[in-house]
XYZ file of N, CA and C in Angstrom:
324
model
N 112.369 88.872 123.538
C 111.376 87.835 123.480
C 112.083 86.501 123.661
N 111.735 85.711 124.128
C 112.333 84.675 124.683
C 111.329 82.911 124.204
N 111.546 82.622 123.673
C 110.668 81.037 123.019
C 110.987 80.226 124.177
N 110.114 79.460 124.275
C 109.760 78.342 125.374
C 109.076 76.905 124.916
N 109.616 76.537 125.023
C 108.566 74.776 124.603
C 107.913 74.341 125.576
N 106.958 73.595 125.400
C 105.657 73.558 125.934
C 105.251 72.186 126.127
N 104.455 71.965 126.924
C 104.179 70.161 126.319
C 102.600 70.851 125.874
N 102.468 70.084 125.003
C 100.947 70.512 124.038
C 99.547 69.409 124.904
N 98.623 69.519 124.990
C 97.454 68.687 126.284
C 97.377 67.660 125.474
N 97.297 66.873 125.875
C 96.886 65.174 125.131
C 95.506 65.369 124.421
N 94.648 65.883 125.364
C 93.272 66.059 124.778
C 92.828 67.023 124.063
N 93.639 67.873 123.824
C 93.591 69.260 122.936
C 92.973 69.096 121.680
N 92.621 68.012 120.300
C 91.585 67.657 120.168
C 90.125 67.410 120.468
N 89.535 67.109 121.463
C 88.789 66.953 122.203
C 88.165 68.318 122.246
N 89.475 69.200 122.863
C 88.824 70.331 123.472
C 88.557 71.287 122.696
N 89.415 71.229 121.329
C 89.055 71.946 120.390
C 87.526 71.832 119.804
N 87.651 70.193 119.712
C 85.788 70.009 118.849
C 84.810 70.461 119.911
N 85.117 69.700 121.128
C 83.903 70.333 122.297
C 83.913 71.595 122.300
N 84.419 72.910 121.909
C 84.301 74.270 121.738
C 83.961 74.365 120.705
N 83.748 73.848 119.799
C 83.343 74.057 118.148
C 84.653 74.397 117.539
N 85.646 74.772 117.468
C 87.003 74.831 116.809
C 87.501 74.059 115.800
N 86.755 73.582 114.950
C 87.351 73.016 114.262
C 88.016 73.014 112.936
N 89.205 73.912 113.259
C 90.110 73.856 112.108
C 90.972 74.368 112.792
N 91.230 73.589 113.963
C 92.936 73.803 114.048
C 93.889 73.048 113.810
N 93.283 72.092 112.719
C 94.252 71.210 111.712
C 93.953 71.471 110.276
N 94.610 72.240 109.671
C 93.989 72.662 108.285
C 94.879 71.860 107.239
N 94.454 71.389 106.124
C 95.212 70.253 105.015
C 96.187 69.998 106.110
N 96.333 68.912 107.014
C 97.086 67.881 107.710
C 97.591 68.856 108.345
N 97.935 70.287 108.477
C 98.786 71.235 108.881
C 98.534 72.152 110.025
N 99.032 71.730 111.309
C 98.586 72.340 112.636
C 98.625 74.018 112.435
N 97.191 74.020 112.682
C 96.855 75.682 112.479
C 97.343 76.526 114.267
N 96.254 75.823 114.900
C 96.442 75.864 116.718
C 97.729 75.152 116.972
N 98.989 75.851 117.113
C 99.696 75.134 117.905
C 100.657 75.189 119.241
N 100.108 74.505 119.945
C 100.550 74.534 121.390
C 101.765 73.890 121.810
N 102.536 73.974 121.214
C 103.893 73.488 121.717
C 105.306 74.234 121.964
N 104.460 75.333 121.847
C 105.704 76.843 122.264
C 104.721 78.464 122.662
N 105.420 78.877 123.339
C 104.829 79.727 124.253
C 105.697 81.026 123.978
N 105.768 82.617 124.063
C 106.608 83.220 124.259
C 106.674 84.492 124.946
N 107.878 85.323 125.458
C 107.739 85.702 126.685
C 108.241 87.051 126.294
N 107.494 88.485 126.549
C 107.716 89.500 126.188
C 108.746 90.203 127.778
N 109.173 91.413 127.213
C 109.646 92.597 128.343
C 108.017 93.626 128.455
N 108.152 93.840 129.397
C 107.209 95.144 129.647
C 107.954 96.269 128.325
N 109.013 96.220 128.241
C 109.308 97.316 127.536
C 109.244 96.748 125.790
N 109.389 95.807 125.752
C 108.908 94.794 124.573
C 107.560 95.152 123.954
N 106.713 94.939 125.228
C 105.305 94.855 124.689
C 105.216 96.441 124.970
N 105.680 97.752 125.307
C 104.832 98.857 125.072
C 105.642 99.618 123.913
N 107.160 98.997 123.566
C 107.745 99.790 122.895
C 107.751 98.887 121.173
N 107.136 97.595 121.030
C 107.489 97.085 119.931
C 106.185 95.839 119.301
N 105.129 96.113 120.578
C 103.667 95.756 119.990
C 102.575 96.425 120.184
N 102.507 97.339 121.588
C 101.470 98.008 121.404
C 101.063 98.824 119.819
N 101.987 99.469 119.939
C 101.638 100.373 118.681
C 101.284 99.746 117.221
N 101.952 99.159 116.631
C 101.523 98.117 115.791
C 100.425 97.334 115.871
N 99.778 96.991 116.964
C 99.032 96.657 117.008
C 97.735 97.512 117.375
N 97.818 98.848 117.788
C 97.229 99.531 117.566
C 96.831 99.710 116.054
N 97.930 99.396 115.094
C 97.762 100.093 113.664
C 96.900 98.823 112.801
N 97.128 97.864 113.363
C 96.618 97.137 113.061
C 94.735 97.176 112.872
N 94.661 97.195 114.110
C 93.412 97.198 114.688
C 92.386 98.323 113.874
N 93.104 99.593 113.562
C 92.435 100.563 112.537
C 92.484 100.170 111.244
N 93.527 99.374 110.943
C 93.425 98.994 109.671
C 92.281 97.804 109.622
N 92.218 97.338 110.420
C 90.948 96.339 110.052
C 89.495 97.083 110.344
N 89.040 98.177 110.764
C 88.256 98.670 110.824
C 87.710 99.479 109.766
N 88.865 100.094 108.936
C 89.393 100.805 107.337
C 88.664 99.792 106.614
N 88.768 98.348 106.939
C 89.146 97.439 106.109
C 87.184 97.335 105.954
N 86.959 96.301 107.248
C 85.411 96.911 107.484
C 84.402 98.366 106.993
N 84.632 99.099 107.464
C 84.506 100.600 106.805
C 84.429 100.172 104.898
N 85.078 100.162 104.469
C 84.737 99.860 102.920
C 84.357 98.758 102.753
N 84.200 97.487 102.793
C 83.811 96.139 103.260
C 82.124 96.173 103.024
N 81.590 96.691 104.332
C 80.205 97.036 103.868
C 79.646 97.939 102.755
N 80.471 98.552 102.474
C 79.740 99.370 101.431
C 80.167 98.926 99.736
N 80.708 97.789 99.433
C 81.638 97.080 98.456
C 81.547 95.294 98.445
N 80.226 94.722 98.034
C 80.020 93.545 97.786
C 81.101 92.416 97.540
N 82.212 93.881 96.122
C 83.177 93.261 95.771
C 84.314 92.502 97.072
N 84.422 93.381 98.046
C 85.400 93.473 98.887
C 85.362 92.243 100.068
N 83.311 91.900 99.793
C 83.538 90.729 100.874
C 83.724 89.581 100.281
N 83.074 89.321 98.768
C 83.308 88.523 97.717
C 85.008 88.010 98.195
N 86.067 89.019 98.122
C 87.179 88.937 97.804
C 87.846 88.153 99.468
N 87.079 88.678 100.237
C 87.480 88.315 101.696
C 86.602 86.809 102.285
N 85.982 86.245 101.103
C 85.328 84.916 101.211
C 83.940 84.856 102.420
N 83.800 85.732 102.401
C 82.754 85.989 103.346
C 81.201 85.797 102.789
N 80.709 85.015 102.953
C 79.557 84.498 102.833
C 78.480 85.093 102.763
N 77.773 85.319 101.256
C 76.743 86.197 101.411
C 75.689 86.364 102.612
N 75.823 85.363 103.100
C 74.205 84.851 104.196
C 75.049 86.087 105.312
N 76.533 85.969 105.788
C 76.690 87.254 106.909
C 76.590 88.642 106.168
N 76.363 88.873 104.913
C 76.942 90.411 104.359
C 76.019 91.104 105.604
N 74.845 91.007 105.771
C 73.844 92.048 106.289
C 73.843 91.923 107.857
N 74.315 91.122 108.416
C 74.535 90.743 109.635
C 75.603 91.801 109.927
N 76.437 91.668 109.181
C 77.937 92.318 109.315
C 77.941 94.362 109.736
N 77.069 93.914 107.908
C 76.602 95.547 108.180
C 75.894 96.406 109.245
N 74.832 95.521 109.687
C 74.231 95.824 110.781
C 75.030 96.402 111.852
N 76.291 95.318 111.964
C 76.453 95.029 113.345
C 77.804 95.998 113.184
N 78.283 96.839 111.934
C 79.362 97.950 111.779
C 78.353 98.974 112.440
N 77.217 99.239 111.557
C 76.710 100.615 111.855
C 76.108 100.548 113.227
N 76.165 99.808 113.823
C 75.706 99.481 115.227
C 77.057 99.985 116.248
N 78.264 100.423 115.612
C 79.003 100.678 115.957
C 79.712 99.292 117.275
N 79.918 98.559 116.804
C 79.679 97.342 117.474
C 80.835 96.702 116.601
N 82.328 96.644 116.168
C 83.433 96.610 115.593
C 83.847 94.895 116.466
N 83.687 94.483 117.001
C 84.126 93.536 118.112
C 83.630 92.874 117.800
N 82.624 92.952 117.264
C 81.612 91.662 116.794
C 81.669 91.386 115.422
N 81.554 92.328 115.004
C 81.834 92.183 112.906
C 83.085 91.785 112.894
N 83.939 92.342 113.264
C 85.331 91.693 112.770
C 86.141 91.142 113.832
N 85.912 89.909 114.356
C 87.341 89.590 115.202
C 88.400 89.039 114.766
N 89.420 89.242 114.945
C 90.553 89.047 114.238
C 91.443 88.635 114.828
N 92.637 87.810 114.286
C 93.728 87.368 114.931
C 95.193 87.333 114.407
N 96.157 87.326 115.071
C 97.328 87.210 114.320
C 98.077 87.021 115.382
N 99.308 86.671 114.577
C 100.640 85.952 114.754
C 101.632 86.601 114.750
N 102.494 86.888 116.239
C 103.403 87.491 115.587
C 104.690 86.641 115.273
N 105.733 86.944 114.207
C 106.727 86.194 114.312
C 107.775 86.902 114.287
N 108.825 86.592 114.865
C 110.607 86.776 114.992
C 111.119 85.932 114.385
């Protein structure tokens, strides 16, 4: 993997609020940040993220999967009563892409 610096867009503010994004400055602290980029191997990405990130991806579905059926669990995951039933719906709808999108970071 290889790090790269970046120049970050002048207007990248802008473009964040005009998309609705807004919290990619969280307590003063750049959440979105665009000032480094990084660069995998083909053999990188099938031998040292696919899979993990495969595991990932079930684990958040695990995670979902008990989630709806455990008030406690969305309580705990700050999730807002007004989506509980939206959510549920949209699990047993078999429809996973939409209830939970998710993101992460990887770091070295």
């Amino acid at each position: 993997m290889l790090r790269h610096n970046v120049p970050v867009r002048r207007d990248l503010d802008r473009i964040a609020a005009d998309n609705g994004f807004d919290f990619h400055i969280i307590d003063n602290e750049i959440y979105w940040d665009e000032s480094r980029a990084y660069r995998f191997t083909l053999r990188q990405i099938e031998e040292q993220i696919e899979k993990p990130t495969a595991e990932l991806h079930q684990m958040c579905l695990e995670v979902v999967d008990r989630a709806v059926k455990d008030e406690e669990i969305l309580t705990q995951l700050a999730i807002p009563p007004l989506y509980w039933d939206v959510i549920a719906e949209s699990w047993r709808a078999r429809d996973p892409s939409v209830v939970w999108p998710y993101g992460f970071c990887l770091v070295w």
